JSON list of C-alpha atoms in Angstrom, two decimals:
[
{"chain": "A", "resi": 232, "resn": "ASP", "atom": "CA", "xyz": [-19.97, 1.51, 30.59]},
{"chain": "A", "resi": 233, "resn": "ILE", "atom": "CA", "xyz": [-21.46, -0.87, 33.14]},
{"chain": "A", "resi": 234, "resn": "GLN", "atom": "CA", "xyz": [-24.37, -2.88, 31.73]},
{"chain": "A", "resi": 235, "resn": "LEU", "atom": "CA", "xyz": [-27.14, -4.26, 33.92]},
{"chain": "A", "resi": 236, "resn": "THR", "atom": "CA", "xyz": [-29.00, -7.26, 32.54]},
{"chain": "A", "resi": 237, "resn": "GLN", "atom": "CA", "xyz": [-32.32, -7.64, 34.28]},
{"chain": "A", "resi": 238, "resn": "SER", "atom": "CA", "xyz": [-34.43, -10.79, 34.03]},
{"chain": "A", "resi": 239, "resn": "PRO", "atom": "CA", "xyz": [-37.10, -11.69, 33.37]},
{"chain": "A", "resi": 240, "resn": "SER", "atom": "CA", "xyz": [-38.47, -8.79, 31.33]},
{"chain": "A", "resi": 241, "resn": "PHE", "atom": "CA", "xyz": [-41.99, -9.92, 32.06]},
{"chain": "A", "resi": 242, "resn": "LEU", "atom": "CA", "xyz": [-43.38, -11.97, 34.93]},
{"chain": "A", "resi": 243, "resn": "SER", "atom": "CA", "xyz": [-46.90, -13.22, 35.52]},
{"chain": "A", "resi": 244, "resn": "ALA", "atom": "CA", "xyz": [-47.73, -14.28, 39.08]},
{"chain": "A", "resi": 245, "resn": "SER", "atom": "CA", "xyz": [-50.57, -14.57, 41.58]},
{"chain": "A", "resi": 246, "resn": "VAL", "atom": "CA", "xyz": [-51.28, -12.90, 44.90]},
{"chain": "A", "resi": 247, "resn": "GLY", "atom": "CA", "xyz": [-49.40, -14.80, 47.59]},
{"chain": "A", "resi": 248, "resn": "ASP", "atom": "CA", "xyz": [-46.65, -16.05, 45.26]},
{"chain": "A", "resi": 249, "resn": "ARG", "atom": "CA", "xyz": [-42.95, -15.67, 45.99]},
{"chain": "A", "resi": 250, "resn": "VAL", "atom": "CA", "xyz": [-41.12, -14.04, 43.11]},
{"chain": "A", "resi": 251, "resn": "THR", "atom": "CA", "xyz": [-37.52, -13.19, 42.33]},
{"chain": "A", "resi": 252, "resn": "ILE", "atom": "CA", "xyz": [-36.08, -10.70, 39.87]},
{"chain": "A", "resi": 253, "resn": "SER", "atom": "CA", "xyz": [-32.45, -10.83, 38.83]},
{"chain": "A", "resi": 254, "resn": "CYS", "atom": "CA", "xyz": [-30.02, -8.08, 37.86]},
{"chain": "A", "resi": 255, "resn": "ARG", "atom": "CA", "xyz": [-26.57, -9.02, 36.59]},
{"chain": "A", "resi": 256, "resn": "ALA", "atom": "CA", "xyz": [-23.82, -6.41, 36.31]},
{"chain": "A", "resi": 257, "resn": "SER", "atom": "CA", "xyz": [-21.22, -6.58, 33.52]},
{"chain": "A", "resi": 258, "resn": "GLN", "atom": "CA", "xyz": [-18.45, -5.88, 36.03]},
{"chain": "A", "resi": 259, "resn": "ASP", "atom": "CA", "xyz": [-17.93, -5.52, 39.77]},
{"chain": "A", "resi": 260, "resn": "ILE", "atom": "CA", "xyz": [-20.13, -2.79, 41.25]},
{"chain": "A", "resi": 261, "resn": "ASN", "atom": "CA", "xyz": [-19.60, -3.67, 44.90]},
{"chain": "A", "resi": 262, "resn": "SER", "atom": "CA", "xyz": [-23.02, -3.23, 46.50]},
{"chain": "A", "resi": 263, "resn": "TYR", "atom": "CA", "xyz": [-23.89, 0.02, 44.72]},
{"chain": "A", "resi": 264, "resn": "LEU", "atom": "CA", "xyz": [-27.18, -1.37, 43.49]},
{"chain": "A", "resi": 265, "resn": "THR", "atom": "CA", "xyz": [-30.68, -0.05, 44.14]},
{"chain": "A", "resi": 266, "resn": "TRP", "atom": "CA", "xyz": [-34.09, -1.51, 43.37]},
{"chain": "A", "resi": 267, "resn": "TYR", "atom": "CA", "xyz": [-37.07, 0.65, 42.39]},
{"chain": "A", "resi": 268, "resn": "GLN", "atom": "CA", "xyz": [-40.76, 0.05, 41.87]},
{"chain": "A", "resi": 269, "resn": "GLN", "atom": "CA", "xyz": [-42.72, 2.13, 39.39]},
{"chain": "A", "resi": 270, "resn": "ASN", "atom": "CA", "xyz": [-46.47, 2.22, 38.89]},
{"chain": "A", "resi": 271, "resn": "PRO", "atom": "CA", "xyz": [-48.05, 3.72, 35.76]},
{"chain": "A", "resi": 272, "resn": "GLY", "atom": "CA", "xyz": [-48.04, 7.51, 35.84]},
{"chain": "A", "resi": 273, "resn": "LYS", "atom": "CA", "xyz": [-46.09, 7.63, 39.08]},
{"chain": "A", "resi": 274, "resn": "ALA", "atom": "CA", "xyz": [-42.51, 8.38, 40.02]},
{"chain": "A", "resi": 275, "resn": "PRO", "atom": "CA", "xyz": [-40.26, 5.43, 40.90]},
{"chain": "A", "resi": 276, "resn": "LYS", "atom": "CA", "xyz": [-40.09, 4.44, 44.55]},
{"chain": "A", "resi": 277, "resn": "VAL", "atom": "CA", "xyz": [-36.98, 3.15, 46.33]},
{"chain": "A", "resi": 278, "resn": "LEU", "atom": "CA", "xyz": [-37.32, -0.37, 47.71]},
{"chain": "A", "resi": 279, "resn": "ILE", "atom": "CA", "xyz": [-33.77, -1.52, 48.44]},
{"chain": "A", "resi": 280, "resn": "TYR", "atom": "CA", "xyz": [-30.42, 0.29, 48.40]},
{"chain": "A", "resi": 281, "resn": "ASP", "atom": "CA", "xyz": [-26.86, -0.93, 48.95]},
{"chain": "A", "resi": 282, "resn": "ALA", "atom": "CA", "xyz": [-28.07, -4.22, 47.41]},
{"chain": "A", "resi": 283, "resn": "SER", "atom": "CA", "xyz": [-29.81, -5.42, 50.58]},
{"chain": "A", "resi": 284, "resn": "THR", "atom": "CA", "xyz": [-30.86, -2.50, 52.80]},
{"chain": "A", "resi": 285, "resn": "LEU", "atom": "CA", "xyz": [-34.60, -2.01, 53.03]},
{"chain": "A", "resi": 286, "resn": "GLN", "atom": "CA", "xyz": [-35.68, 1.60, 52.54]},
{"chain": "A", "resi": 287, "resn": "SER", "atom": "CA", "xyz": [-37.59, 3.03, 55.48]},
{"chain": "A", "resi": 288, "resn": "GLY", "atom": "CA", "xyz": [-41.32, 2.42, 55.16]},
{"chain": "A", "resi": 289, "resn": "VAL", "atom": "CA", "xyz": [-41.02, -0.41, 52.62]},
{"chain": "A", "resi": 290, "resn": "PRO", "atom": "CA", "xyz": [-42.77, -3.65, 53.68]},
{"chain": "A", "resi": 291, "resn": "SER", "atom": "CA", "xyz": [-40.53, -6.45, 54.92]},
{"chain": "A", "resi": 292, "resn": "ARG", "atom": "CA", "xyz": [-41.79, -8.83, 52.21]},
{"chain": "A", "resi": 293, "resn": "PHE", "atom": "CA", "xyz": [-39.28, -7.09, 49.94]},
{"chain": "A", "resi": 294, "resn": "SER", "atom": "CA", "xyz": [-35.65, -8.16, 50.26]},
{"chain": "A", "resi": 295, "resn": "GLY", "atom": "CA", "xyz": [-32.46, -7.87, 48.26]},
{"chain": "A", "resi": 296, "resn": "SER", "atom": "CA", "xyz": [-29.31, -9.94, 48.03]},
{"chain": "A", "resi": 297, "resn": "ARG", "atom": "CA", "xyz": [-25.97, -10.00, 46.25]},
{"chain": "A", "resi": 298, "resn": "SER", "atom": "CA", "xyz": [-23.68, -12.76, 45.04]},
{"chain": "A", "resi": 299, "resn": "GLY", "atom": "CA", "xyz": [-20.72, -11.28, 43.23]},
{"chain": "A", "resi": 300, "resn": "THR", "atom": "CA", "xyz": [-22.15, -9.39, 40.26]},
{"chain": "A", "resi": 301, "resn": "GLU", "atom": "CA", "xyz": [-25.57, -11.06, 40.53]},
{"chain": "A", "resi": 302, "resn": "PHE", "atom": "CA", "xyz": [-28.28, -9.22, 42.46]},
{"chain": "A", "resi": 303, "resn": "THR", "atom": "CA", "xyz": [-31.73, -10.46, 43.38]},
{"chain": "A", "resi": 304, "resn": "LEU", "atom": "CA", "xyz": [-34.93, -8.77, 44.48]},
{"chain": "A", "resi": 305, "resn": "THR", "atom": "CA", "xyz": [-37.34, -11.11, 46.24]},
{"chain": "A", "resi": 306, "resn": "ILE", "atom": "CA", "xyz": [-40.97, -10.47, 47.12]},
{"chain": "A", "resi": 307, "resn": "SER", "atom": "CA", "xyz": [-41.93, -13.15, 49.63]},
{"chain": "A", "resi": 308, "resn": "SER", "atom": "CA", "xyz": [-45.72, -13.00, 49.25]},
{"chain": "A", "resi": 309, "resn": "LEU", "atom": "CA", "xyz": [-47.15, -10.88, 46.47]},
{"chain": "A", "resi": 310, "resn": "GLN", "atom": "CA", "xyz": [-49.80, -8.34, 47.39]},
{"chain": "A", "resi": 311, "resn": "PRO", "atom": "CA", "xyz": [-52.16, -6.66, 44.89]},
{"chain": "A", "resi": 312, "resn": "GLU", "atom": "CA", "xyz": [-50.25, -3.36, 45.16]},
{"chain": "A", "resi": 313, "resn": "ASP", "atom": "CA", "xyz": [-47.00, -5.06, 44.11]},
{"chain": "A", "resi": 314, "resn": "PHE", "atom": "CA", "xyz": [-48.01, -5.49, 40.48]},
{"chain": "A", "resi": 315, "resn": "ALA", "atom": "CA", "xyz": [-45.80, -2.87, 38.87]},
{"chain": "A", "resi": 316, "resn": "THR", "atom": "CA", "xyz": [-42.52, -2.48, 36.96]},
{"chain": "A", "resi": 317, "resn": "TYR", "atom": "CA", "xyz": [-39.22, -2.99, 38.77]},
{"chain": "A", "resi": 318, "resn": "TYR", "atom": "CA", "xyz": [-35.81, -1.56, 37.89]},
{"chain": "A", "resi": 319, "resn": "CYS", "atom": "CA", "xyz": [-32.29, -1.97, 39.19]},
{"chain": "A", "resi": 320, "resn": "LEU", "atom": "CA", "xyz": [-29.78, 0.89, 39.15]},
{"chain": "A", "resi": 321, "resn": "GLN", "atom": "CA", "xyz": [-25.98, 0.87, 39.52]},
{"chain": "A", "resi": 322, "resn": "CYS", "atom": "CA", "xyz": [-24.15, 3.87, 40.99]},
{"chain": "A", "resi": 323, "resn": "LYS", "atom": "CA", "xyz": [-20.64, 2.45, 40.98]},
{"chain": "A", "resi": 324, "resn": "ASP", "atom": "CA", "xyz": [-19.44, 4.50, 38.00]},
{"chain": "A", "resi": 325, "resn": "TYR", "atom": "CA", "xyz": [-20.67, 7.08, 35.54]},
{"chain": "A", "resi": 326, "resn": "PRO", "atom": "CA", "xyz": [-22.65, 6.76, 33.37]},
{"chain": "A", "resi": 327, "resn": "LEU", "atom": "CA", "xyz": [-25.16, 5.55, 35.92]},
{"chain": "A", "resi": 328, "resn": "THR", "atom": "CA", "xyz": [-27.24, 2.80, 34.36]},
{"chain": "A", "resi": 329, "resn": "PHE", "atom": "CA", "xyz": [-30.58, 1.09, 34.92]},
{"chain": "A", "resi": 330, "resn": "GLY", "atom": "CA", "xyz": [-31.64, -2.41, 34.06]},
{"chain": "A", "resi": 331, "resn": "GLN", "atom": "CA", "xyz": [-34.24, -2.61, 31.32]},
{"chain": "A", "resi": 332, "resn": "GLY", "atom": "CA", "xyz": [-37.05, -3.33, 33.78]},
{"chain": "A", "resi": 333, "resn": "THR", "atom": "CA", "xyz": [-39.28, -6.22, 34.83]},
{"chain": "A", "resi": 334, "resn": "ARG", "atom": "CA", "xyz": [-43.01, -5.88, 34.38]},
{"chain": "A", "resi": 335, "resn": "LEU", "atom": "CA", "xyz": [-44.87, -7.90, 37.02]},
{"chain": "A", "resi": 336, "resn": "GLU", "atom": "CA", "xyz": [-48.46, -8.68, 36.14]},
{"chain": "A", "resi": 337, "resn": "ILE", "atom": "CA", "xyz": [-51.31, -10.56, 37.74]},
{"chain": "A", "resi": 338, "resn": "LYS", "atom": "CA", "xyz": [-51.83, -14.08, 36.43]},
{"chain": "B", "resi": 261, "resn": "GLU", "atom": "CA", "xyz": [-41.32, 16.94, 53.81]},
{"chain": "B", "resi": 262, "resn": "VAL", "atom": "CA", "xyz": [-39.09, 16.77, 50.74]},
{"chain": "B", "resi": 263, "resn": "GLN", "atom": "CA", "xyz": [-40.71, 18.17, 47.61]},
{"chain": "B", "resi": 264, "resn": "LEU", "atom": "CA", "xyz": [-39.36, 18.30, 44.08]},
{"chain": "B", "resi": 265, "resn": "VAL", "atom": "CA", "xyz": [-41.61, 20.09, 41.60]},
{"chain": "B", "resi": 266, "resn": "GLU", "atom": "CA", "xyz": [-40.62, 20.04, 37.94]},
{"chain": "B", "resi": 267, "resn": "SER", "atom": "CA", "xyz": [-41.87, 22.46, 35.33]},
{"chain": "B", "resi": 268, "resn": "GLY", "atom": "CA", "xyz": [-41.10, 23.55, 31.80]},
{"chain": "B", "resi": 269, "resn": "GLY", "atom": "CA", "xyz": [-42.08, 20.47, 29.85]},
{"chain": "B", "resi": 270, "resn": "ASP", "atom": "CA", "xyz": [-43.74, 21.17, 26.52]},
{"chain": "B", "resi": 271, "resn": "LEU", "atom": "CA", "xyz": [-44.18, 20.20, 22.88]},
{"chain": "B", "resi": 272, "resn": "VAL", "atom": "CA", "xyz": [-41.16, 21.37, 20.88]},
{"chain": "B", "resi": 273, "resn": "GLN", "atom": "CA", "xyz": [-40.03, 20.88, 17.30]},
{"chain": "B", "resi": 274, "resn": "PRO", "atom": "CA", "xyz": [-36.95, 18.85, 16.41]},
{"chain": "B", "resi": 275, "resn": "GLY", "atom": "CA", "xyz": [-33.87, 21.01, 16.69]},
{"chain": "B", "resi": 276, "resn": "GLY", "atom": "CA", "xyz": [-35.51, 23.25, 19.26]},
{"chain": "B", "resi": 277, "resn": "SER", "atom": "CA", "xyz": [-34.63, 24.11, 22.84]},
{"chain": "B", "resi": 278, "resn": "LEU", "atom": "CA", "xyz": [-36.33, 23.87, 26.20]},
{"chain": "B", "resi": 279, "resn": "LYS", "atom": "CA", "xyz": [-35.38, 24.59, 29.80]},
{"chain": "B", "resi": 280, "resn": "LEU", "atom": "CA", "xyz": [-36.69, 22.45, 32.63]},
{"chain": "B", "resi": 281, "resn": "SER", "atom": "CA", "xyz": [-36.79, 23.64, 36.23]},
{"chain": "B", "resi": 282, "resn": "CYS", "atom": "CA", "xyz": [-37.10, 21.78, 39.51]},
{"chain": "B", "resi": 283, "resn": "ALA", "atom": "CA", "xyz": [-38.08, 23.67, 42.65]},
{"chain": "B", "resi": 284, "resn": "ALA", "atom": "CA", "xyz": [-36.82, 21.89, 45.74]},
{"chain": "B", "resi": 285, "resn": "SER", "atom": "CA", "xyz": [-37.96, 22.23, 49.34]},
{"chain": "B", "resi": 286, "resn": "GLY", "atom": "CA", "xyz": [-37.94, 20.37, 52.64]},
{"chain": "B", "resi": 287, "resn": "PHE", "atom": "CA", "xyz": [-34.19, 19.65, 52.71]},
{"chain": "B", "resi": 288, "resn": "THR", "atom": "CA", "xyz": [-30.87, 21.46, 52.62]},
{"chain": "B", "resi": 289, "resn": "PHE", "atom": "CA", "xyz": [-30.56, 21.79, 48.85]},
{"chain": "B", "resi": 290, "resn": "HIS", "atom": "CA", "xyz": [-26.97, 23.00, 48.71]},
{"chain": "B", "resi": 291, "resn": "TYR", "atom": "CA", "xyz": [-25.74, 19.86, 50.52]},
{"chain": "B", "resi": 292, "resn": "TYR", "atom": "CA", "xyz": [-27.10, 17.49, 47.88]},
{"chain": "B", "resi": 293, "resn": "TYR", "atom": "CA", "xyz": [-25.96, 16.25, 44.52]},
{"chain": "B", "resi": 294, "resn": "MET", "atom": "CA", "xyz": [-28.94, 16.45, 42.17]},
{"chain": "B", "resi": 295, "resn": "GLY", "atom": "CA", "xyz": [-29.86, 14.84, 38.88]},
{"chain": "B", "resi": 296, "resn": "TRP", "atom": "CA", "xyz": [-32.30, 14.21, 36.07]},
{"chain": "B", "resi": 297, "resn": "VAL", "atom": "CA", "xyz": [-33.69, 10.84, 34.99]},
{"chain": "B", "resi": 298, "resn": "ARG", "atom": "CA", "xyz": [-36.05, 10.27, 32.06]},
{"chain": "B", "resi": 299, "resn": "ARG", "atom": "CA", "xyz": [-38.44, 7.65, 30.84]},
{"chain": "B", "resi": 300, "resn": "ALA", "atom": "CA", "xyz": [-39.36, 7.58, 27.17]},
{"chain": "B", "resi": 301, "resn": "PRO", "atom": "CA", "xyz": [-42.75, 6.17, 26.12]},
{"chain": "B", "resi": 302, "resn": "GLY", "atom": "CA", "xyz": [-42.67, 2.39, 26.19]},
{"chain": "B", "resi": 303, "resn": "LYS", "atom": "CA", "xyz": [-39.07, 2.37, 27.41]},
{"chain": "B", "resi": 304, "resn": "GLY", "atom": "CA", "xyz": [-37.27, 2.04, 30.72]},
{"chain": "B", "resi": 305, "resn": "LEU", "atom": "CA", "xyz": [-35.61, 4.56, 32.98]},
{"chain": "B", "resi": 306, "resn": "GLU", "atom": "CA", "xyz": [-32.49, 6.37, 31.76]},
{"chain": "B", "resi": 307, "resn": "TRP", "atom": "CA", "xyz": [-30.17, 8.53, 33.82]},
{"chain": "B", "resi": 308, "resn": "VAL", "atom": "CA", "xyz": [-29.52, 11.85, 32.06]},
{"chain": "B", "resi": 309, "resn": "ALA", "atom": "CA", "xyz": [-27.27, 14.05, 34.21]},
{"chain": "B", "resi": 310, "resn": "ASN", "atom": "CA", "xyz": [-25.96, 14.74, 37.71]},
{"chain": "B", "resi": 311, "resn": "ILE", "atom": "CA", "xyz": [-24.48, 17.84, 39.31]},
{"chain": "B", "resi": 312, "resn": "ARG", "atom": "CA", "xyz": [-22.29, 18.20, 42.38]},
{"chain": "B", "resi": 313, "resn": "HIS", "atom": "CA", "xyz": [-23.76, 20.07, 45.36]},
{"chain": "B", "resi": 314, "resn": "ASP", "atom": "CA", "xyz": [-21.72, 23.21, 44.56]},
{"chain": "B", "resi": 315, "resn": "GLY", "atom": "CA", "xyz": [-22.17, 22.94, 40.78]},
{"chain": "B", "resi": 316, "resn": "SER", "atom": "CA", "xyz": [-18.45, 22.41, 40.16]},
{"chain": "B", "resi": 317, "resn": "GLU", "atom": "CA", "xyz": [-18.81, 18.98, 38.55]},
{"chain": "B", "resi": 318, "resn": "LYS", "atom": "CA", "xyz": [-21.37, 17.78, 36.04]},
{"chain": "B", "resi": 319, "resn": "TYR", "atom": "CA", "xyz": [-21.92, 14.36, 34.52]},
{"chain": "B", "resi": 320, "resn": "TYR", "atom": "CA", "xyz": [-23.96, 13.38, 31.47]},
{"chain": "B", "resi": 321, "resn": "VAL", "atom": "CA", "xyz": [-25.06, 10.30, 29.60]},
{"chain": "B", "resi": 322, "resn": "ASP", "atom": "CA", "xyz": [-23.39, 10.19, 26.17]},
{"chain": "B", "resi": 323, "resn": "ALA", "atom": "CA", "xyz": [-26.73, 10.60, 24.37]},
{"chain": "B", "resi": 324, "resn": "VAL", "atom": "CA", "xyz": [-27.10, 14.19, 25.64]},
{"chain": "B", "resi": 325, "resn": "LYS", "atom": "CA", "xyz": [-23.49, 15.38, 25.92]},
{"chain": "B", "resi": 326, "resn": "GLY", "atom": "CA", "xyz": [-22.99, 18.66, 24.11]},
{"chain": "B", "resi": 327, "resn": "ARG", "atom": "CA", "xyz": [-26.75, 19.25, 23.83]},
{"chain": "B", "resi": 328, "resn": "PHE", "atom": "CA", "xyz": [-27.97, 19.38, 27.45]},
{"chain": "B", "resi": 329, "resn": "THR", "atom": "CA", "xyz": [-26.61, 21.40, 30.37]},
{"chain": "B", "resi": 330, "resn": "ILE", "atom": "CA", "xyz": [-27.45, 20.79, 34.01]},
{"chain": "B", "resi": 331, "resn": "SER", "atom": "CA", "xyz": [-27.15, 23.69, 36.43]},
{"chain": "B", "resi": 332, "resn": "ARG", "atom": "CA", "xyz": [-28.41, 24.83, 39.81]},
{"chain": "B", "resi": 333, "resn": "ASP", "atom": "CA", "xyz": [-29.25, 27.94, 41.83]},
{"chain": "B", "resi": 334, "resn": "ASN", "atom": "CA", "xyz": [-28.45, 27.10, 45.44]},
{"chain": "B", "resi": 335, "resn": "ALA", "atom": "CA", "xyz": [-29.68, 30.46, 46.72]},
{"chain": "B", "resi": 336, "resn": "ASN", "atom": "CA", "xyz": [-33.18, 29.66, 45.48]},
{"chain": "B", "resi": 337, "resn": "SER", "atom": "CA", "xyz": [-33.08, 25.83, 45.67]},
{"chain": "B", "resi": 338, "resn": "VAL", "atom": "CA", "xyz": [-33.70, 25.30, 41.96]},
{"chain": "B", "resi": 339, "resn": "LEU", "atom": "CA", "xyz": [-32.25, 22.72, 39.58]},
{"chain": "B", "resi": 340, "resn": "TYR", "atom": "CA", "xyz": [-32.27, 23.25, 35.81]},
{"chain": "B", "resi": 341, "resn": "LEU", "atom": "CA", "xyz": [-31.84, 21.25, 32.64]},
{"chain": "B", "resi": 342, "resn": "GLN", "atom": "CA", "xyz": [-31.21, 23.29, 29.50]},
{"chain": "B", "resi": 343, "resn": "MET", "atom": "CA", "xyz": [-32.01, 21.11, 26.51]},
{"chain": "B", "resi": 344, "resn": "GLY", "atom": "CA", "xyz": [-30.89, 21.97, 23.00]},
{"chain": "B", "resi": 345, "resn": "SER", "atom": "CA", "xyz": [-30.81, 20.40, 19.53]},
{"chain": "B", "resi": 346, "resn": "LEU", "atom": "CA", "xyz": [-33.75, 18.30, 20.62]},
{"chain": "B", "resi": 347, "resn": "ARG", "atom": "CA", "xyz": [-34.50, 15.05, 18.85]},
{"chain": "B", "resi": 348, "resn": "ALA", "atom": "CA", "xyz": [-37.53, 12.78, 18.72]},
{"chain": "B", "resi": 349, "resn": "GLU", "atom": "CA", "xyz": [-35.68, 10.31, 20.96]},
{"chain": "B", "resi": 350, "resn": "ASP", "atom": "CA", "xyz": [-35.55, 12.95, 23.74]},
{"chain": "B", "resi": 351, "resn": "THR", "atom": "CA", "xyz": [-39.32, 12.63, 24.10]},
{"chain": "B", "resi": 352, "resn": "ALA", "atom": "CA", "xyz": [-39.86, 11.45, 27.67]},
{"chain": "B", "resi": 353, "resn": "VAL", "atom": "CA", "xyz": [-41.03, 12.27, 31.14]},
{"chain": "B", "resi": 354, "resn": "TYR", "atom": "CA", "xyz": [-38.14, 13.97, 32.94]},
{"chain": "B", "resi": 355, "resn": "TYR", "atom": "CA", "xyz": [-37.75, 13.45, 36.67]},
{"chain": "B", "resi": 356, "resn": "CYS", "atom": "CA", "xyz": [-35.78, 15.63, 39.04]},
{"chain": "B", "resi": 357, "resn": "VAL", "atom": "CA", "xyz": [-33.98, 13.51, 41.64]},
{"chain": "B", "resi": 358, "resn": "THR", "atom": "CA", "xyz": [-31.83, 13.89, 44.74]},
{"chain": "B", "resi": 359, "resn": "TYR", "atom": "CA", "xyz": [-28.66, 11.82, 44.64]},
{"chain": "B", "resi": 360, "resn": "LYS", "atom": "CA", "xyz": [-27.78, 10.54, 48.07]},
{"chain": "B", "resi": 361, "resn": "ARG", "atom": "CA", "xyz": [-24.13, 9.77, 48.62]},
{"chain": "B", "resi": 362, "resn": "PRO", "atom": "CA", "xyz": [-23.21, 7.69, 50.47]},
{"chain": "B", "resi": 363, "resn": "PRO", "atom": "CA", "xyz": [-24.98, 5.34, 50.03]},
{"chain": "B", "resi": 364, "resn": "TYR", "atom": "CA", "xyz": [-25.25, 6.01, 46.36]},
{"chain": "B", "resi": 365, "resn": "TYR", "atom": "CA", "xyz": [-28.75, 6.15, 44.90]},
{"chain": "B", "resi": 366, "resn": "PHE", "atom": "CA", "xyz": [-31.58, 8.45, 43.87]},
{"chain": "B", "resi": 367, "resn": "ASP", "atom": "CA", "xyz": [-33.70, 8.75, 46.99]},
{"chain": "B", "resi": 368, "resn": "TYR", "atom": "CA", "xyz": [-36.30, 11.46, 46.27]},
{"chain": "B", "resi": 369, "resn": "TRP", "atom": "CA", "xyz": [-38.09, 11.92, 42.95]},
{"chain": "B", "resi": 370, "resn": "GLY", "atom": "CA", "xyz": [-40.35, 14.60, 41.57]},
{"chain": "B", "resi": 371, "resn": "GLN", "atom": "CA", "xyz": [-43.55, 13.70, 39.73]},
{"chain": "B", "resi": 372, "resn": "GLY", "atom": "CA", "xyz": [-42.01, 14.47, 36.36]},
{"chain": "B", "resi": 373, "resn": "THR", "atom": "CA", "xyz": [-42.54, 16.88, 33.49]},
{"chain": "B", "resi": 374, "resn": "ARG", "atom": "CA", "xyz": [-43.34, 15.71, 29.97]},
{"chain": "B", "resi": 375, "resn": "VAL", "atom": "CA", "xyz": [-41.24, 16.73, 26.99]},
{"chain": "B", "resi": 376, "resn": "THR", "atom": "CA", "xyz": [-42.47, 15.90, 23.51]},
{"chain": "B", "resi": 377, "resn": "VAL", "atom": "CA", "xyz": [-40.26, 16.51, 20.50]},
{"chain": "B", "resi": 378, "resn": "SER", "atom": "CA", "xyz": [-42.31, 16.40, 17.33]},
{"chain": "B", "resi": 379, "resn": "SER", "atom": "CA", "xyz": [-43.08, 18.43, 14.25]}
]
């Protein structure tokens, strides 16, 4: 099975900060990586797919990148609505697997 | 507008069974792979199962193999998850999802239905 190691698990930041979240795959997954945002009591929302393609309607302050098996989600300037939990997902092979999540909280 | 509406979640005793449904609308259901994803209390997201657009192929996470069955009714645009031999660790919110391919990801999500396994 492909493991996704997401870091950090918890992140405290302020409005206006630039933050990055990492997701490392245990083997090559090409660019079959998606980033989601989930708020409490809500369904997850797609931010980035194919490692770096911004989902329609998602603000441009969100971006994704890939370097080998290392993937990064960057939020260029945190807004109040961005404080949520973030997950990565690989769809290279079954079983499909998620990272363990990064909880982003207001400092 | 794409809509996925789950139903069937309930409180069930360990060892029991439950069938979840997902009514889909706003897209051509029979063209899409579909799936289920869950989130247990205090835990992260976990993929549970996927089904090919015509129902001919099904995929499961090891934790539910032999206990859960995913199926679909393309005539009525409904996705199902039959859950059996339920355990406390199956307690979660279950989301119905569309699986876009390519590119490969879950694009639309329902609001979820809660399953609680407890005596």
